[in-house]
Structure formats: structure tokens, C-alpha cells
């Protein structure tokens, strides 16, 4: 008789299956995919009602125990989990507590109740309102400010507004594209009990926020039976003069007192939200000049981008946290038991408006680079013949052609090794738009 626990992973792909099988206690688990990975990774169209229905039917047809339902993706996976878990009686946080993190307007209002000094000025607005810019000003926000959808995915449809012209250009794009996320997000909102002032601000709305910035980082954590635990801080470092990420680095290089304050803020806000028995991460800025901390946003999942970093430095991917919590166990996350003192995920980018990829590095070239730099993983994000503008989940300024995970003894070695590797990644393009 097979006594292994059945764990269902929404959007399970081979990359994550391999990692999951390396976790502590994995020999006691059977991992099953729910919803094909292509439906959550390689698309910007999310028929979420249909996805929930198909997932429900697949799980109901399973001949065995359903011990856990998990996922590692942002929308739509994150918002599907509370609905599925409630239906099948498995563990995760409530839909309302999750939405207090993911619905950006609701989240800011809740944050303001307990950590008002650590969040920017904000207001919600309707991008289909021709007087939106005036209403933003009436709310006390003036150019420059940042605009993003109430529910965003990655860095899509986020804009730095520095003039009325850039605002109206952003509005054009928002009106054309916001429905891709707003419509399915509104389907999720229909499952929740919302206060009237939140129900009035649906997925088609946007946020305008005071410009904040500084040294960006992410606090990875979880809540287990009401106790908020932070177990690692990862730095997010950008290319000079632009908003695009250059690499994520772990452990953080922030001063200890800044890290301690972020952990305290995390404990306060997640406890106030009532989030429980699930993983999360919170993105912060430290404005070094003013010595001021800002909370940027709360994500209701671990960061997949950080899995390899924790594995290299601490000895196991922090998917361990998600699985343990879903099974009702206190997470068994080691510390500093990995092969490297430091690790990073690099984004190999081009700053074109658009282009057609005519060549990507071959499998042999990639294998040679991974062998030359032990511990390195390279994941191409494009293929020959692809137009860059077809790539999903890109920021507004560049295209990520490859992800490169590396470990090293220190920061200098990490950067030097990446520069040597990046110089040998051969991509070629045609029809380049600068």
C-alpha cells in the first residue's frame, strides 16, 4: 500500500518537479500537476473560471487522498489556491486575507492602519475616466507618480509618470490591455466577501502612488498557526539608470538594523491582515539618503526566482516552506547549509523596443558554460524566430532573454563570473527597433 502524501501543484512543470523531489521528506510525497504549466507560464490570457472548474473536476476524479494543493505562481495561481483548498478541505490562508495582500488598493488601506509611516501616498483611479488625472490631483497626488493596475502581474503595465503626456500614453496602454488581468481578477473577487469601499474598486481600476525608491529587497516569510516568521532577505539590484532588474542576490547586503526593522514591519502587517498557514514575501525599499524604509508590495507566495538562491546558500529550495505549510507542519527550513556563501539570479537583457531573434545559444554552448562555472543554471526565455514583443511578463523598458543562476564565495566573484559568462552568450537579431 502506498502511504505517500498526495500533493497537487497548480501549473507543475519539469523544472519545479525536479526541485520538489530534492526537498526534505520528498520520498514521502507524490507530486501531481493540476492545470498545464503552459496555461500559467506562457500566456497572458487566464480563463480563470474555466481553470477552477477543470481543476476541481480533476481533483474530484482522483482516486486517493488529497493532502495538499499548492502553487508558486502569482496570479492566477495564487488566487485559485484558497478557492480550491476551501473546496477540498486542505490548508492555506483565507481568500479574504489573500486579497488584502493582492488587491493593491485594499492592501494599502490595511497597511495604512498599522504602518502608515512606511507606505507612500496613494489613490485609486479609473483609467477609463477622462478626468482621471484631475481626480488624482484632487486626492493630493501630483506628477511625478507611479501608476499600476489594482492587480498586476510581474512588472506589466507599471509606468513612471513624469508629465501629462506620459500619463496619457500610459492610459492608452492600460485601456487596451488591463482587461487581460482585470476580467479574471474580477471573477475571483466574486468569490470573496468585500467591504463596500473595496467592492467599488474592481480589477479595472489602477493605483497612483507617490514615487518611492532606494535599495530594493524582498523579505521571504510564512505564517504558521498565527506566528509570522521571516527566514531570508534577498536584494533586488537594477541596471544603472533604468527600472529593469539586473540580478537578485542572497543573502542581503543591507545593514543589520534595516533588516531587523523590515522583519518587525513584516510581523506587524501580516499579523494585522490575518494571513495564516501560508508563505508570502514582501518587497521593501530602503532609502539610504533619508534612512527610510518603504513597503512596496506583498506577494502571497514564495518567489520562484529565489528557489535556487536558497538551495545554493541554505541547502534546500524554500519550496520546502510551501509544502510543509500545506501539510500542516511547521516549516523545516535550514540555514547556511548550502554549497555557496552567496548566490544570485541574473537577468540577461536587451533594451530594444522590439526585434526578431535570429540566433540563441546552442545546448552545447550552454552546457559548456554551466560546466565552466560550477553550480550555474542557464534558462533561455526566447527561441530563434521569436519577436521580442510576444514575450509575456516583461517590464516596460527591456526584454529578458535568459535567466542565469550562479553561486560564489563573495560579491566580487559573483559579478566577475557573470560578466565572463554573459560575454559568451551569443544571441543575434534582425529587424531591431531601438
PDB file of C-alpha atoms in Angstrom, residues 133-310:
ATOM      1  CA  UNK A 133      -5.550  62.993 -13.868  1.00  0.00           C
ATOM      2  CA  UNK A 134      -7.631  65.751 -12.261  1.00  0.00           C
ATOM      3  CA  UNK A 135      -9.095  63.325  -9.723  1.00  0.00           C
ATOM      4  CA  UNK A 136      -5.627  62.062  -8.813  1.00  0.00           C
ATOM      5  CA  UNK A 137      -4.608  65.652  -8.101  1.00  0.00           C
ATOM      6  CA  UNK A 138      -7.737  66.224  -6.021  1.00  0.00           C
ATOM      7  CA  UNK A 139      -6.637  63.233  -3.914  1.00  0.00           C
ATOM      8  CA  UNK A 140      -3.347  65.054  -3.175  1.00  0.00           C
ATOM      9  CA  UNK A 141      -1.021  63.276  -5.619  1.00  0.00           C
ATOM     10  CA  UNK A 142       0.870  65.287  -8.207  1.00  0.00           C
ATOM     11  CA  UNK A 143       3.272  64.429 -11.028  1.00  0.00           C
ATOM     12  CA  UNK A 144       5.659  62.654 -10.732  1.00  0.00           C
ATOM     13  CA  UNK A 145       3.968  59.488  -9.501  1.00  0.00           C
ATOM     14  CA  UNK A 146       3.822  55.781 -10.337  1.00  0.00           C
ATOM     15  CA  UNK A 147       0.846  54.048 -11.956  1.00  0.00           C
ATOM     16  CA  UNK A 148      -0.023  50.339 -11.878  1.00  0.00           C
ATOM     17  CA  UNK A 149      -3.174  48.205 -12.080  1.00  0.00           C
ATOM     18  CA  UNK A 150      -5.085  47.242  -8.928  1.00  0.00           C
ATOM     19  CA  UNK A 151      -3.993  43.689  -9.741  1.00  0.00           C
ATOM     20  CA  UNK A 152      -0.798  43.472 -11.741  1.00  0.00           C
ATOM     21  CA  UNK A 153       1.250  40.529 -12.928  1.00  0.00           C
ATOM     22  CA  UNK A 154       5.003  40.934 -12.759  1.00  0.00           C
ATOM     23  CA  UNK A 155       6.039  44.425 -13.879  1.00  0.00           C
ATOM     24  CA  UNK A 156       3.461  44.647 -16.656  1.00  0.00           C
ATOM     25  CA  UNK A 157       1.547  47.898 -17.088  1.00  0.00           C
ATOM     26  CA  UNK A 158       3.578  49.742 -14.486  1.00  0.00           C
ATOM     27  CA  UNK A 159       4.540  53.296 -15.506  1.00  0.00           C
ATOM     28  CA  UNK A 160       6.644  56.108 -14.104  1.00  0.00           C
ATOM     29  CA  UNK A 161       4.618  59.244 -14.829  1.00  0.00           C
ATOM     30  CA  UNK A 162       6.751  62.388 -15.201  1.00  0.00           C
ATOM     31  CA  UNK A 163       4.446  64.547 -17.357  1.00  0.00           C
ATOM     32  CA  UNK A 164       0.806  64.719 -18.513  1.00  0.00           C
ATOM     33  CA  UNK A 165       1.992  63.287 -21.841  1.00  0.00           C
ATOM     34  CA  UNK A 166       3.438  60.136 -20.255  1.00  0.00           C
ATOM     35  CA  UNK A 167       0.231  59.769 -18.212  1.00  0.00           C
ATOM     36  CA  UNK A 168      -1.958  59.777 -21.310  1.00  0.00           C
ATOM     37  CA  UNK A 169       0.383  57.393 -23.138  1.00  0.00           C
ATOM     38  CA  UNK A 170       0.129  55.054 -20.136  1.00  0.00           C
ATOM     39  CA  UNK A 171      -3.661  55.413 -20.148  1.00  0.00           C
ATOM     40  CA  UNK A 172      -3.753  54.283 -23.787  1.00  0.00           C
ATOM     41  CA  UNK A 173      -1.888  51.088 -22.942  1.00  0.00           C
ATOM     42  CA  UNK A 174      -3.897  50.489 -19.774  1.00  0.00           C
ATOM     43  CA  UNK A 175      -7.215  50.833 -21.576  1.00  0.00           C
ATOM     44  CA  UNK A 176      -6.045  48.431 -24.286  1.00  0.00           C
ATOM     45  CA  UNK A 177      -4.549  45.760 -22.024  1.00  0.00           C
ATOM     46  CA  UNK A 178      -5.871  45.965 -18.462  1.00  0.00           C
ATOM     47  CA  UNK A 179      -8.783  43.653 -19.226  1.00  0.00           C
ATOM     48  CA  UNK A 180      -6.387  40.708 -19.608  1.00  0.00           C
ATOM     49  CA  UNK A 181      -5.915  40.731 -15.837  1.00  0.00           C
ATOM     50  CA  UNK A 182      -8.958  42.703 -14.672  1.00  0.00           C
ATOM     51  CA  UNK A 183     -11.590  40.357 -16.073  1.00  0.00           C
ATOM     52  CA  UNK A 184     -10.237  37.148 -14.489  1.00  0.00           C
ATOM     53  CA  UNK A 185      -9.383  39.002 -11.257  1.00  0.00           C
ATOM     54  CA  UNK A 186     -12.972  40.194 -11.033  1.00  0.00           C
ATOM     55  CA  UNK A 187     -14.049  36.555 -11.309  1.00  0.00           C
ATOM     56  CA  UNK A 188     -12.004  35.847  -8.173  1.00  0.00           C
ATOM     57  CA  UNK A 189     -13.459  38.885  -6.371  1.00  0.00           C
ATOM     58  CA  UNK A 190     -16.921  37.400  -6.871  1.00  0.00           C
ATOM     59  CA  UNK A 191     -15.896  34.542  -4.533  1.00  0.00           C
ATOM     60  CA  UNK A 192     -14.952  36.925  -1.704  1.00  0.00           C
ATOM     61  CA  UNK A 193     -16.789  38.948   0.916  1.00  0.00           C
ATOM     62  CA  UNK A 194     -15.580  42.508   0.260  1.00  0.00           C
ATOM     63  CA  UNK A 195     -16.230  45.716   2.202  1.00  0.00           C
ATOM     64  CA  UNK A 196     -18.341  48.141   0.102  1.00  0.00           C
ATOM     65  CA  UNK A 197     -15.454  50.603  -0.359  1.00  0.00           C
ATOM     66  CA  UNK A 198     -13.302  47.777  -1.777  1.00  0.00           C
ATOM     67  CA  UNK A 199     -16.038  46.204  -3.892  1.00  0.00           C
ATOM     68  CA  UNK A 200     -16.409  49.580  -5.653  1.00  0.00           C
ATOM     69  CA  UNK A 201     -12.773  49.407  -6.827  1.00  0.00           C
ATOM     70  CA  UNK A 202     -12.648  46.370  -9.112  1.00  0.00           C
ATOM     71  CA  UNK A 203      -9.884  44.953 -11.294  1.00  0.00           C
ATOM     72  CA  UNK A 204     -10.295  47.599 -13.997  1.00  0.00           C
ATOM     73  CA  UNK A 205      -9.076  50.306 -11.614  1.00  0.00           C
ATOM     74  CA  UNK A 206      -5.483  51.471 -11.205  1.00  0.00           C
ATOM     75  CA  UNK A 207      -3.324  52.870  -8.438  1.00  0.00           C
ATOM     76  CA  UNK A 208      -1.414  56.115  -8.447  1.00  0.00           C
ATOM     77  CA  UNK A 209       1.314  56.193  -5.823  1.00  0.00           C
ATOM     78  CA  UNK A 210       3.945  58.601  -4.601  1.00  0.00           C
ATOM     79  CA  UNK A 211       7.363  57.802  -6.070  1.00  0.00           C
ATOM     80  CA  UNK A 212       9.430  55.719  -3.675  1.00  0.00           C
ATOM     81  CA  UNK A 213      12.789  54.104  -4.213  1.00  0.00           C
ATOM     82  CA  UNK A 214      16.117  53.078  -2.855  1.00  0.00           C
ATOM     83  CA  UNK A 215      17.769  49.748  -2.219  1.00  0.00           C
ATOM     84  CA  UNK A 216      15.101  47.155  -3.066  1.00  0.00           C
ATOM     85  CA  UNK A 217      14.828  43.817  -1.327  1.00  0.00           C
ATOM     86  CA  UNK A 218      12.377  41.028  -0.581  1.00  0.00           C
ATOM     87  CA  UNK A 219      11.629  39.509   2.820  1.00  0.00           C
ATOM     88  CA  UNK A 220      10.645  35.854   2.375  1.00  0.00           C
ATOM     89  CA  UNK A 221       8.439  34.548   5.153  1.00  0.00           C
ATOM     90  CA  UNK A 222       5.472  32.490   6.266  1.00  0.00           C
ATOM     91  CA  UNK A 223       2.757  32.399   8.902  1.00  0.00           C
ATOM     92  CA  UNK A 224       2.252  29.148  10.805  1.00  0.00           C
ATOM     93  CA  UNK A 225      -0.628  28.965  13.282  1.00  0.00           C
ATOM     94  CA  UNK A 226      -0.603  32.731  13.695  1.00  0.00           C
ATOM     95  CA  UNK A 227       3.170  33.128  14.107  1.00  0.00           C
ATOM     96  CA  UNK A 228       4.858  35.300  11.469  1.00  0.00           C
ATOM     97  CA  UNK A 229       8.361  34.088  10.559  1.00  0.00           C
ATOM     98  CA  UNK A 230      10.882  35.764   8.219  1.00  0.00           C
ATOM     99  CA  UNK A 231      13.669  33.426   7.118  1.00  0.00           C
ATOM    100  CA  UNK A 232      15.621  35.302   4.425  1.00  0.00           C
ATOM    101  CA  UNK A 233      16.085  38.676   2.717  1.00  0.00           C
ATOM    102  CA  UNK A 234      17.019  38.839  -0.977  1.00  0.00           C
ATOM    103  CA  UNK A 235      18.328  42.024  -2.614  1.00  0.00           C
ATOM    104  CA  UNK A 236      16.883  43.153  -5.976  1.00  0.00           C
ATOM    105  CA  UNK A 237      19.501  45.141  -7.865  1.00  0.00           C
ATOM    106  CA  UNK A 238      18.722  47.098 -11.039  1.00  0.00           C
ATOM    107  CA  UNK A 239      20.633  48.107 -14.135  1.00  0.00           C
ATOM    108  CA  UNK A 240      22.051  51.647 -13.800  1.00  0.00           C
ATOM    109  CA  UNK A 241      19.603  54.441 -14.698  1.00  0.00           C
ATOM    110  CA  UNK A 242      16.682  52.115 -15.588  1.00  0.00           C
ATOM    111  CA  UNK A 243      13.954  50.234 -13.742  1.00  0.00           C
ATOM    112  CA  UNK A 244      14.825  46.775 -15.122  1.00  0.00           C
ATOM    113  CA  UNK A 245      16.242  44.211 -12.693  1.00  0.00           C
ATOM    114  CA  UNK A 246      19.888  43.177 -13.158  1.00  0.00           C
ATOM    115  CA  UNK A 247      20.033  40.463 -10.507  1.00  0.00           C
ATOM    116  CA  UNK A 248      18.582  39.114  -7.272  1.00  0.00           C
ATOM    117  CA  UNK A 249      21.224  38.411  -4.596  1.00  0.00           C
ATOM    118  CA  UNK A 250      21.099  36.368  -1.409  1.00  0.00           C
ATOM    119  CA  UNK A 251      21.902  36.925   1.411  1.00  0.00           C
ATOM    120  CA  UNK A 252      21.102  40.627   1.615  1.00  0.00           C
ATOM    121  CA  UNK A 253      23.840  43.221   1.966  1.00  0.00           C
ATOM    122  CA  UNK A 254      21.585  45.640   3.868  1.00  0.00           C
ATOM    123  CA  UNK A 255      22.706  46.887   7.309  1.00  0.00           C
ATOM    124  CA  UNK A 256      21.519  44.630  10.128  1.00  0.00           C
ATOM    125  CA  UNK A 257      19.347  47.328  11.721  1.00  0.00           C
ATOM    126  CA  UNK A 258      17.500  47.862   8.428  1.00  0.00           C
ATOM    127  CA  UNK A 259      16.892  44.128   8.042  1.00  0.00           C
ATOM    128  CA  UNK A 260      15.677  43.915  11.650  1.00  0.00           C
ATOM    129  CA  UNK A 261      13.198  46.760  11.096  1.00  0.00           C
ATOM    130  CA  UNK A 262      11.863  45.119   7.943  1.00  0.00           C
ATOM    131  CA  UNK A 263      11.320  41.888   9.850  1.00  0.00           C
ATOM    132  CA  UNK A 264       9.443  43.826  12.544  1.00  0.00           C
ATOM    133  CA  UNK A 265       7.244  45.592   9.968  1.00  0.00           C
ATOM    134  CA  UNK A 266       6.558  42.248   8.305  1.00  0.00           C
ATOM    135  CA  UNK A 267       5.429  40.739  11.595  1.00  0.00           C
ATOM    136  CA  UNK A 268       3.134  43.705  12.259  1.00  0.00           C
ATOM    137  CA  UNK A 269       1.410  43.911   8.891  1.00  0.00           C
ATOM    138  CA  UNK A 270       0.967  40.174   8.236  1.00  0.00           C
ATOM    139  CA  UNK A 271      -0.404  39.671  11.734  1.00  0.00           C
ATOM    140  CA  UNK A 272      -2.846  42.530  11.189  1.00  0.00           C
ATOM    141  CA  UNK A 273      -4.037  41.125   7.848  1.00  0.00           C
ATOM    142  CA  UNK A 274      -4.831  37.763   9.444  1.00  0.00           C
ATOM    143  CA  UNK A 275      -2.844  35.829   6.863  1.00  0.00           C
ATOM    144  CA  UNK A 276      -2.173  32.316   8.162  1.00  0.00           C
ATOM    145  CA  UNK A 277      -0.722  28.892   7.289  1.00  0.00           C
ATOM    146  CA  UNK A 278       0.832  30.030   4.024  1.00  0.00           C
ATOM    147  CA  UNK A 279       4.020  31.513   2.600  1.00  0.00           C
ATOM    148  CA  UNK A 280       4.448  35.109   1.429  1.00  0.00           C
ATOM    149  CA  UNK A 281       7.080  37.656   0.544  1.00  0.00           C
ATOM    150  CA  UNK A 282       7.154  41.420   0.987  1.00  0.00           C
ATOM    151  CA  UNK A 283       9.120  43.805  -1.201  1.00  0.00           C
ATOM    152  CA  UNK A 284      10.679  46.833   0.521  1.00  0.00           C
ATOM    153  CA  UNK A 285      12.859  49.816  -0.328  1.00  0.00           C
ATOM    154  CA  UNK A 286      15.492  51.292   1.923  1.00  0.00           C
ATOM    155  CA  UNK A 287      16.061  54.943   1.023  1.00  0.00           C
ATOM    156  CA  UNK A 288      19.680  55.184   2.104  1.00  0.00           C
ATOM    157  CA  UNK A 289      19.798  59.003   1.940  1.00  0.00           C
ATOM    158  CA  UNK A 290      16.816  59.546   4.225  1.00  0.00           C
ATOM    159  CA  UNK A 291      17.367  56.275   6.108  1.00  0.00           C
ATOM    160  CA  UNK A 292      13.729  55.472   5.465  1.00  0.00           C
ATOM    161  CA  UNK A 293      12.026  52.136   4.776  1.00  0.00           C
ATOM    162  CA  UNK A 294       9.096  51.826   2.361  1.00  0.00           C
ATOM    163  CA  UNK A 295       6.829  48.805   1.890  1.00  0.00           C
ATOM    164  CA  UNK A 296       6.368  48.299  -1.850  1.00  0.00           C
ATOM    165  CA  UNK A 297       4.011  45.312  -2.065  1.00  0.00           C
ATOM    166  CA  UNK A 298       3.012  41.966  -0.563  1.00  0.00           C
ATOM    167  CA  UNK A 299       3.047  38.741  -2.613  1.00  0.00           C
ATOM    168  CA  UNK A 300       1.108  35.685  -1.461  1.00  0.00           C
ATOM    169  CA  UNK A 301       3.672  33.047  -2.422  1.00  0.00           C
ATOM    170  CA  UNK A 302       7.352  32.294  -2.318  1.00  0.00           C
ATOM    171  CA  UNK A 303       9.371  33.765  -5.175  1.00  0.00           C
ATOM    172  CA  UNK A 304      10.284  31.065  -7.694  1.00  0.00           C
ATOM    173  CA  UNK A 305      13.196  33.257  -8.745  1.00  0.00           C
ATOM    174  CA  UNK A 306      14.685  32.748  -5.269  1.00  0.00           C
ATOM    175  CA  UNK A 307      14.389  28.933  -5.103  1.00  0.00           C
ATOM    176  CA  UNK A 308      17.865  28.268  -6.444  1.00  0.00           C
ATOM    177  CA  UNK A 309      19.359  31.022  -4.261  1.00  0.00           C
ATOM    178  CA  UNK A 310      18.091  29.380  -1.077  1.00  0.00           C
TER     179      UNK A 310
END
